[in-house]
XYZ file of N, CA and C in Angstrom:
543
model
N -57.490 -43.163 -31.949
C -57.629 -42.133 -30.943
C -58.423 -40.982 -31.538
N -59.418 -40.533 -30.810
C -60.253 -39.437 -31.257
C -59.614 -38.110 -30.860
N -59.446 -37.242 -31.827
C -58.904 -35.925 -31.546
C -60.018 -34.903 -31.643
N -60.120 -34.073 -30.659
C -61.165 -33.063 -30.632
C -60.788 -31.900 -31.541
N -61.755 -31.034 -31.828
C -61.437 -29.836 -32.611
C -60.423 -28.939 -31.899
N -60.255 -29.131 -30.598
C -59.321 -28.322 -29.835
C -57.897 -28.870 -29.875
N -57.659 -29.942 -30.631
C -56.353 -30.604 -30.615
C -55.192 -29.649 -30.866
N -55.346 -28.739 -31.821
C -54.246 -27.825 -32.097
C -54.032 -26.868 -30.924
N -55.105 -26.507 -30.219
C -54.986 -25.628 -29.060
C -54.395 -26.372 -27.861
N -54.558 -27.678 -27.834
C -54.044 -28.486 -26.730
C -52.552 -28.762 -26.844
N -51.998 -28.575 -28.012
C -50.592 -28.923 -28.232
C -49.676 -28.181 -27.254
N -49.806 -26.873 -27.148
C -48.919 -26.101 -26.282
C -49.088 -26.487 -24.814
N -50.326 -26.588 -24.277
C -50.449 -27.044 -22.889
C -49.916 -28.458 -22.670
N -50.113 -29.334 -23.638
C -49.629 -30.713 -23.493
C -48.100 -30.748 -23.486
N -47.488 -30.013 -24.388
C -46.024 -29.946 -24.406
C -45.498 -29.307 -23.123
N -46.202 -28.289 -22.652
C -45.793 -27.628 -21.410
C -45.859 -28.582 -20.230
N -46.875 -29.419 -20.193
C -46.986 -30.384 -19.106
C -45.818 -31.371 -19.145
N -45.469 -31.823 -20.330
C -44.325 -32.724 -20.464
C -43.028 -32.070 -20.009
N -42.829 -30.815 -20.373
C -41.631 -30.090 -19.952
C -41.637 -29.899 -18.436
N -42.798 -29.539 -17.877
C -42.909 -29.353 -16.420
C -42.560 -30.647 -15.689
N -43.085 -31.774 -16.175
C -42.777 -33.067 -15.554
C -41.281 -33.359 -15.631
N -40.682 -33.097 -16.784
C -39.261 -33.384 -16.968
C -38.404 -32.519 -16.052
N -38.719 -31.222 -15.975
C -37.964 -30.340 -15.083
C -38.099 -30.818 -13.643
N -39.318 -31.179 -13.251
C -39.560 -31.653 -11.883
C -38.730 -32.896 -11.595
N -38.711 -33.839 -12.518
C -37.895 -35.043 -12.336
C -36.421 -34.708 -12.181
N -35.938 -33.806 -13.011
C -34.526 -33.416 -12.948
C -34.214 -32.792 -11.594
N -35.075 -31.867 -11.149
C -34.831 -31.177 -9.874
C -34.897 -32.142 -8.694
N -35.851 -33.053 -8.732
C -36.001 -34.032 -7.644
C -34.778 -34.941 -7.562
N -34.185 -35.280 -8.700
C -33.156 -36.315 -8.766
C -31.724 -35.793 -8.912
N -31.486 -34.514 -8.669
C -30.140 -33.963 -8.888
C -29.085 -34.768 -8.128
N -29.277 -34.947 -6.837
C -28.292 -35.664 -6.027
C -28.149 -37.121 -6.428
N -29.276 -37.768 -6.637
C -29.258 -39.188 -7.015
C -28.572 -39.392 -8.366
N -28.870 -38.529 -9.335
C -28.238 -38.647 -10.654
C -26.727 -38.441 -10.559
N -26.304 -37.517 -9.707
C -24.868 -37.264 -9.543
C -24.183 -38.450 -8.873
N -24.797 -38.963 -7.777
C -24.187 -40.066 -7.013
C -24.193 -41.381 -7.794
N -25.349 -41.752 -8.315
C -25.500 -43.089 -8.898
C -25.116 -43.161 -10.371
N -25.260 -42.055 -11.083
C -25.028 -42.085 -12.527
C -23.851 -41.228 -12.978
N -23.343 -40.408 -12.052
C -22.238 -39.524 -12.405
C -22.638 -38.468 -13.417
N -23.912 -38.077 -13.378
C -24.428 -37.132 -14.368
C -25.146 -35.973 -13.700
N -25.124 -34.841 -14.397
C -25.857 -33.652 -13.972
C -26.718 -33.227 -15.148
N -28.023 -33.194 -14.929
C -28.960 -32.861 -15.998
C -29.475 -31.422 -15.924
N -29.024 -30.662 -14.933
C -29.426 -29.256 -14.857
C -28.854 -28.503 -16.061
N -29.579 -27.514 -16.571
C -29.063 -26.745 -17.714
C -27.727 -26.072 -17.380
N -26.725 -26.338 -18.198
C -25.386 -25.806 -17.962
C -25.369 -24.282 -17.912
N -26.111 -23.635 -18.820
C -26.080 -22.167 -18.835
C -26.711 -21.587 -17.567
N -27.698 -22.273 -16.995
C -28.286 -21.808 -15.730
C -27.312 -22.029 -14.585
N -26.620 -23.155 -14.605
C -25.622 -23.415 -13.561
C -24.543 -22.331 -13.590
N -24.059 -22.001 -14.776
C -23.041 -20.961 -14.907
C -23.579 -19.621 -14.424
N -24.804 -19.299 -14.825
C -25.427 -18.022 -14.463
C -25.532 -17.867 -12.951
N -25.799 -18.972 -12.241
C -25.976 -18.910 -10.790
C -24.723 -19.318 -10.022
N -23.640 -19.595 -10.742
C -22.381 -19.903 -10.079
C -22.340 -21.269 -9.410
N -23.004 -22.234 -10.015
C -23.020 -23.602 -9.491
C -22.188 -24.473 -10.427
N -21.309 -25.280 -9.849
C -20.446 -26.141 -10.655
C -20.867 -27.605 -10.524
N -20.452 -28.383 -11.491
C -20.701 -29.829 -11.412
C -19.974 -30.412 -10.206
N -18.773 -29.922 -9.947
C -18.005 -30.403 -8.796
C -18.794 -30.198 -7.508
N -19.405 -29.035 -7.370
C -20.218 -28.736 -6.195
C -21.364 -29.733 -6.051
N -21.972 -30.076 -7.160
C -23.085 -31.028 -7.128
C -22.570 -32.411 -6.739
N -21.447 -32.828 -7.315
C -20.888 -34.128 -6.960
C -20.467 -34.174 -5.493
N -20.052 -33.031 -4.955
C -19.668 -32.951 -3.540
C -20.866 -32.671 -2.634
N -22.023 -32.531 -3.201
C -23.298 -32.327 -2.486
C -23.266 -31.090 -1.589
N -22.741 -29.982 -2.126
C -22.650 -28.737 -1.377
C -23.823 -27.827 -1.735
N -24.712 -27.658 -0.762
C -25.847 -26.751 -0.928
C -25.447 -25.405 -0.343
N -25.363 -24.394 -1.209
C -25.050 -23.048 -0.749
C -26.071 -22.080 -1.340
N -25.864 -20.809 -1.128
C -26.809 -19.799 -1.608
C -26.968 -19.850 -3.130
N -25.869 -20.071 -3.840
C -25.941 -20.155 -5.301
C -26.828 -21.327 -5.745
N -26.622 -22.463 -5.096
C -27.427 -23.637 -5.450
C -28.899 -23.388 -5.117
N -29.158 -22.810 -3.971
C -30.542 -22.523 -3.580
C -31.188 -21.577 -4.582
N -30.469 -20.544 -5.007
C -31.021 -19.610 -5.991
C -31.265 -20.281 -7.334
N -30.379 -21.184 -7.713
C -30.595 -21.943 -8.945
C -31.862 -22.774 -8.834
N -32.035 -23.444 -7.705
C -33.230 -24.270 -7.508
C -34.490 -23.409 -7.502
N -34.444 -22.256 -6.867
C -35.604 -21.359 -6.873
C -35.959 -20.967 -8.303
N -34.946 -20.672 -9.099
C -35.161 -20.299 -10.497
C -35.780 -21.455 -11.279
N -35.206 -22.639 -11.129
C -35.703 -23.788 -11.883
C -37.121 -24.173 -11.432
N -37.406 -24.048 -10.140
C -38.759 -24.328 -9.645
C -39.743 -23.330 -10.232
N -39.360 -22.050 -10.269
C -40.241 -21.038 -10.882
C -40.466 -21.358 -12.357
N -39.422 -21.810 -13.032
C -39.564 -22.191 -14.444
C -40.540 -23.367 -14.584
N -40.375 -24.376 -13.745
C -41.288 -25.529 -13.809
C -42.723 -25.086 -13.551
N -42.918 -24.233 -12.569
C -44.278 -23.767 -12.259
C -44.859 -22.946 -13.398
N -44.021 -22.238 -14.120
C -44.504 -21.520 -15.299
C -45.062 -22.519 -16.314
N -44.351 -23.621 -16.515
C -44.835 -24.634 -17.448
C -46.100 -25.313 -16.929
N -46.185 -25.536 -15.618
C -47.424 -26.089 -15.054
C -48.589 -25.128 -15.282
N -48.338 -23.828 -15.132
C -49.392 -22.837 -15.360
C -49.858 -22.876 -16.810
N -48.931 -23.019 -17.730
C -49.309 -23.142 -19.141
C -50.120 -24.419 -19.379
N -49.702 -25.487 -18.719
C -50.394 -26.769 -18.883
C -51.812 -26.720 -18.323
N -51.982 -26.012 -17.218
C -53.306 -25.910 -16.591
C -54.362 -25.388 -17.559
N -53.944 -24.521 -18.459
C -54.902 -23.953 -19.418
C -55.496 -25.017 -20.323
N -54.821 -26.139 -20.477
C -55.310 -27.180 -21.375
C -56.285 -28.151 -20.742
N -56.297 -28.254 -19.411
C -57.158 -29.241 -18.752
C -58.632 -29.058 -19.116
N -59.179 -27.832 -19.083
C -60.599 -27.681 -19.441
C -60.907 -28.026 -20.900
N -59.892 -28.037 -21.748
C -60.100 -28.362 -23.158
C -60.178 -29.864 -23.403
N -59.769 -30.649 -22.426
C -59.799 -32.103 -22.571
C -61.225 -32.617 -22.452
N -61.458 -33.804 -22.979
C -62.759 -34.441 -22.785
C -62.933 -34.694 -21.291
N -64.158 -34.731 -20.836
C -64.458 -34.847 -19.401
C -63.750 -36.041 -18.759
N -63.718 -37.179 -19.444
C -63.111 -38.378 -18.857
C -61.581 -38.310 -18.818
N -60.985 -37.374 -19.530
C -59.526 -37.243 -19.540
C -59.016 -36.209 -18.550
N -59.877 -35.363 -18.049
C -59.436 -34.268 -17.190
C -58.843 -34.738 -15.858
N -59.526 -35.659 -15.184
C -59.075 -36.046 -13.849
C -57.682 -36.672 -13.854
N -57.381 -37.632 -14.711
C -56.015 -38.194 -14.667
C -54.932 -37.149 -14.931
N -55.204 -36.228 -15.834
C -54.213 -35.192 -16.134
C -54.079 -34.248 -14.947
N -55.206 -33.853 -14.372
C -55.173 -32.949 -13.221
C -54.495 -33.608 -12.020
N -54.779 -34.890 -11.797
C -54.122 -35.623 -10.704
C -52.605 -35.627 -10.883
N -52.161 -35.903 -12.085
C -50.722 -35.925 -12.366
C -50.116 -34.547 -12.168
N -50.803 -33.548 -12.669
C -50.332 -32.179 -12.543
C -50.202 -31.793 -11.067
N -51.208 -32.109 -10.282
C -51.183 -31.766 -8.858
C -50.112 -32.548 -8.101
N -50.002 -33.847 -8.363
C -49.032 -34.678 -7.644
C -47.595 -34.257 -7.961
N -47.312 -34.017 -9.221
C -45.966 -33.591 -9.591
C -45.667 -32.192 -9.064
N -46.663 -31.325 -9.052
C -46.476 -29.991 -8.498
C -46.100 -30.037 -7.028
N -46.614 -31.030 -6.313
C -46.295 -31.174 -4.888
C -44.832 -31.551 -4.678
N -44.225 -32.174 -5.659
C -42.798 -32.496 -5.547
C -41.994 -31.211 -5.419
N -42.380 -30.184 -6.162
C -41.691 -28.897 -6.065
C -41.857 -28.301 -4.668
N -43.066 -28.450 -4.104
C -43.297 -27.987 -2.727
C -42.369 -28.715 -1.757
N -42.189 -30.007 -1.970
C -41.325 -30.806 -1.091
C -39.860 -30.361 -1.198
N -39.426 -30.029 -2.397
C -38.058 -29.526 -2.564
C -37.892 -28.238 -1.744
N -38.886 -27.372 -1.815
C -38.836 -26.137 -1.030
C -38.833 -26.448 0.467
N -39.684 -27.374 0.885
C -39.730 -27.760 2.305
C -38.402 -28.335 2.778
N -37.655 -28.959 1.864
C -36.338 -29.518 2.186
C -35.232 -28.464 2.112
N -35.609 -27.192 2.073
C -34.613 -26.125 2.012
C -33.889 -26.084 0.684
N -34.540 -26.545 -0.372
C -33.995 -26.589 -1.740
C -32.842 -27.586 -1.869
N -32.695 -28.446 -0.895
C -31.632 -29.445 -0.920
C -32.125 -30.703 -1.634
N -31.825 -30.759 -2.921
C -32.130 -31.978 -3.668
C -30.857 -32.772 -3.929
N -29.792 -32.374 -3.249
C -28.526 -33.094 -3.364
C -28.435 -34.227 -2.359
N -28.906 -33.984 -1.132
C -28.812 -35.016 -0.090
C -30.188 -35.497 0.364
N -31.237 -34.809 -0.070
C -32.599 -35.188 0.311
C -33.425 -35.431 -0.951
N -34.318 -36.386 -0.846
C -35.197 -36.680 -1.982
C -36.592 -36.145 -1.666
N -37.104 -35.334 -2.572
C -38.455 -34.797 -2.424
C -39.433 -35.895 -2.805
N -40.301 -36.220 -1.884
C -41.172 -37.376 -2.067
C -42.591 -37.028 -1.626
N -43.552 -37.378 -2.461
C -44.968 -37.235 -2.116
C -45.501 -38.649 -1.906
N -45.892 -38.932 -0.676
C -46.344 -40.274 -0.321
C -47.691 -40.644 -0.942
N -47.961 -41.939 -0.953
C -49.217 -42.441 -1.533
C -50.436 -41.836 -0.862
N -50.404 -41.729 0.470
C -51.561 -41.213 1.182
C -51.784 -39.736 0.892
N -50.692 -39.021 0.729
C -50.825 -37.603 0.378
C -51.418 -37.449 -1.025
N -50.975 -38.296 -1.937
C -51.556 -38.276 -3.290
C -53.032 -38.660 -3.238
N -53.311 -39.706 -2.484
C -54.684 -40.172 -2.350
C -55.581 -39.084 -1.758
N -55.075 -38.399 -0.737
C -55.847 -37.335 -0.087
C -56.104 -36.157 -1.026
N -55.277 -36.008 -2.049
C -55.444 -34.907 -3.002
C -56.455 -35.168 -4.100
N -56.968 -36.390 -4.193
C -57.903 -36.726 -5.278
C -59.150 -35.837 -5.275
N -59.808 -35.626 -4.129
C -61.013 -34.771 -4.177
C -60.724 -33.361 -4.700
N -59.622 -32.768 -4.282
C -59.282 -31.423 -4.763
C -58.992 -31.446 -6.258
N -58.264 -32.450 -6.724
C -57.982 -32.558 -8.161
C -59.278 -32.731 -8.943
N -60.167 -33.578 -8.437
C -61.458 -33.784 -9.095
C -62.225 -32.466 -9.172
N -62.286 -31.742 -8.058
C -63.020 -30.473 -8.039
C -62.440 -29.497 -9.060
N -61.120 -29.478 -9.206
C -60.477 -28.564 -10.156
C -60.860 -28.868 -11.602
N -61.339 -30.085 -11.870
C -61.745 -30.430 -13.239
C -63.157 -29.958 -13.561
N -63.890 -29.516 -12.554
C -65.270 -29.078 -12.750
C -65.318 -27.611 -13.171
N -66.276 -27.285 -13.997
C -66.415 -25.902 -14.453
C -66.615 -24.933 -13.293
N -67.336 -25.352 -12.280
C -67.621 -24.469 -11.146
C -66.351 -24.024 -10.426
N -65.281 -24.809 -10.524
C -64.040 -24.446 -9.830
C -63.435 -23.165 -10.397
N -63.811 -22.794 -11.607
C -63.301 -21.549 -12.187
C -63.957 -20.336 -11.523
N -65.183 -20.523 -11.020
C -65.919 -19.427 -10.387
C -65.807 -19.475 -8.864
N -65.683 -20.686 -8.320
C -65.529 -20.899 -6.883
C -64.290 -21.757 -6.646
N -63.104 -21.138 -6.738
C -61.879 -21.927 -6.572
C -61.707 -22.399 -5.138
N -60.959 -23.476 -4.990
C -60.585 -23.955 -3.665
C -59.694 -22.918 -2.993
N -59.704 -22.862 -1.660
C -58.794 -21.927 -0.977
C -57.357 -22.158 -1.434
N -56.707 -21.096 -1.825
C -55.325 -21.183 -2.311
C -55.217 -21.341 -3.811
N -56.267 -21.812 -4.464
C -56.202 -22.007 -5.910
C -56.265 -20.706 -6.688
N -56.730 -19.646 -6.061
C -56.783 -18.386 -6.784
C -55.381 -17.870 -7.095
N -54.361 -18.434 -6.444
C -52.981 -18.052 -6.728
C -52.282 -19.044 -7.655
N -52.942 -20.152 -7.976
C -52.328 -21.156 -8.836
C -52.478 -20.774 -10.307
N -51.492 -21.135 -11.069
C -51.622 -21.023 -12.508
C -51.580 -19.619 -13.058
N -51.049 -18.681 -12.320
C -50.929 -17.323 -12.819
C -49.631 -17.246 -13.628
N -49.741 -17.537 -14.897
C -48.590 -17.618 -15.780
C -47.764 -16.334 -15.734
N -48.436 -15.211 -15.735
C -47.731 -13.932 -15.740
C -46.857 -13.770 -14.499
N -47.333 -14.265 -13.342
C -46.557 -14.156 -12.113
C -45.264 -14.958 -12.201
N -45.343 -16.166 -12.755
C -44.143 -16.995 -12.862
C -43.164 -16.407 -13.865
N -43.691 -15.900 -14.984
C -42.810 -15.287 -15.972
C -42.127 -14.056 -15.386
N -42.882 -13.248 -14.623
C -42.308 -12.057 -13.989
C -41.240 -12.460 -12.975
N -41.514 -13.494 -12.178
C -40.550 -13.952 -11.179
C -39.254 -14.419 -11.849
N -39.377 -15.137 -12.955
C -38.181 -15.585 -13.672
C -37.374 -14.394 -14.167
N -38.060 -13.417 -14.749
C -37.366 -12.225 -15.243
C -36.662 -11.487 -14.113
N -37.342 -11.343 -12.966
C -36.738 -10.652 -11.819
C -35.506 -11.385 -11.319
N -35.574 -12.698 -11.264
C -34.433 -13.477 -10.790
C -33.245 -13.315 -11.736
N -33.528 -13.339 -13.033
C -32.452 -13.182 -14.007
C -31.866 -11.774 -13.957
N -32.724 -10.760 -13.823
C -32.235 -9.385 -13.725
C -31.347 -9.214 -12.491
N -31.783 -9.771 -11.357
C -31.002 -9.674 -10.126
C -29.639 -10.336 -10.315
N -29.631 -11.506 -10.928
C -28.366 -12.219 -11.145
C -27.475 -11.430 -12.108
N -28.074 -10.839 -13.131
C -27.314 -10.046 -14.102
C -26.662 -8.849 -13.405
N -27.425 -8.186 -12.529
C -26.890 -7.037 -11.793
C -25.739 -7.469 -10.901
N -25.869 -8.616 -10.230
C -24.803 -9.113 -9.368
C -23.546 -9.414 -10.171
N -23.733 -9.976 -11.353
C -22.580 -10.335 -12.189
C -21.921 -9.099 -12.793
N -22.684 -8.031 -12.952
C -22.158 -6.806 -13.558
C -21.330 -5.978 -12.594
N -21.469 -6.247 -11.297
C -20.749 -5.456 -10.287
C -19.290 -5.791 -10.227
């Protein structure tokens, strides 16, 4: 395998992409993992912070606490996707499209969770084949240098790492204030 001079710079975006994918899988499969495997893979300290119990997950109860936990975890995943996005232009030209396609398709799973009212306990967030297929031209365009100067509509809001980090901090501060009362 040929490693470019940028290999050391690619490490953090590559690791971030792996973490983003893993978080997305966990969020998508919360209900299924609880029902079929008797397991909860959500971070325990986040569950405690947002007042969500394993019992609640096993009973498939979606309430405000669960929704806030999901919003937090989705923001965290998007932060990792934003970090990963920085690495795509560093890849060799032939490697950019598959990575960008994966990044875009997995990112849509988070959108589906939101569309499902953050209910990943009784509903499965799913991106269909045709929707993935329809996204190929946009993913391809995002791999081109010109997309940095002429972004697709809506892309100017994608990948703003600072926004996701700020949102996470605000959510944690709000939860801390609620717990302090």
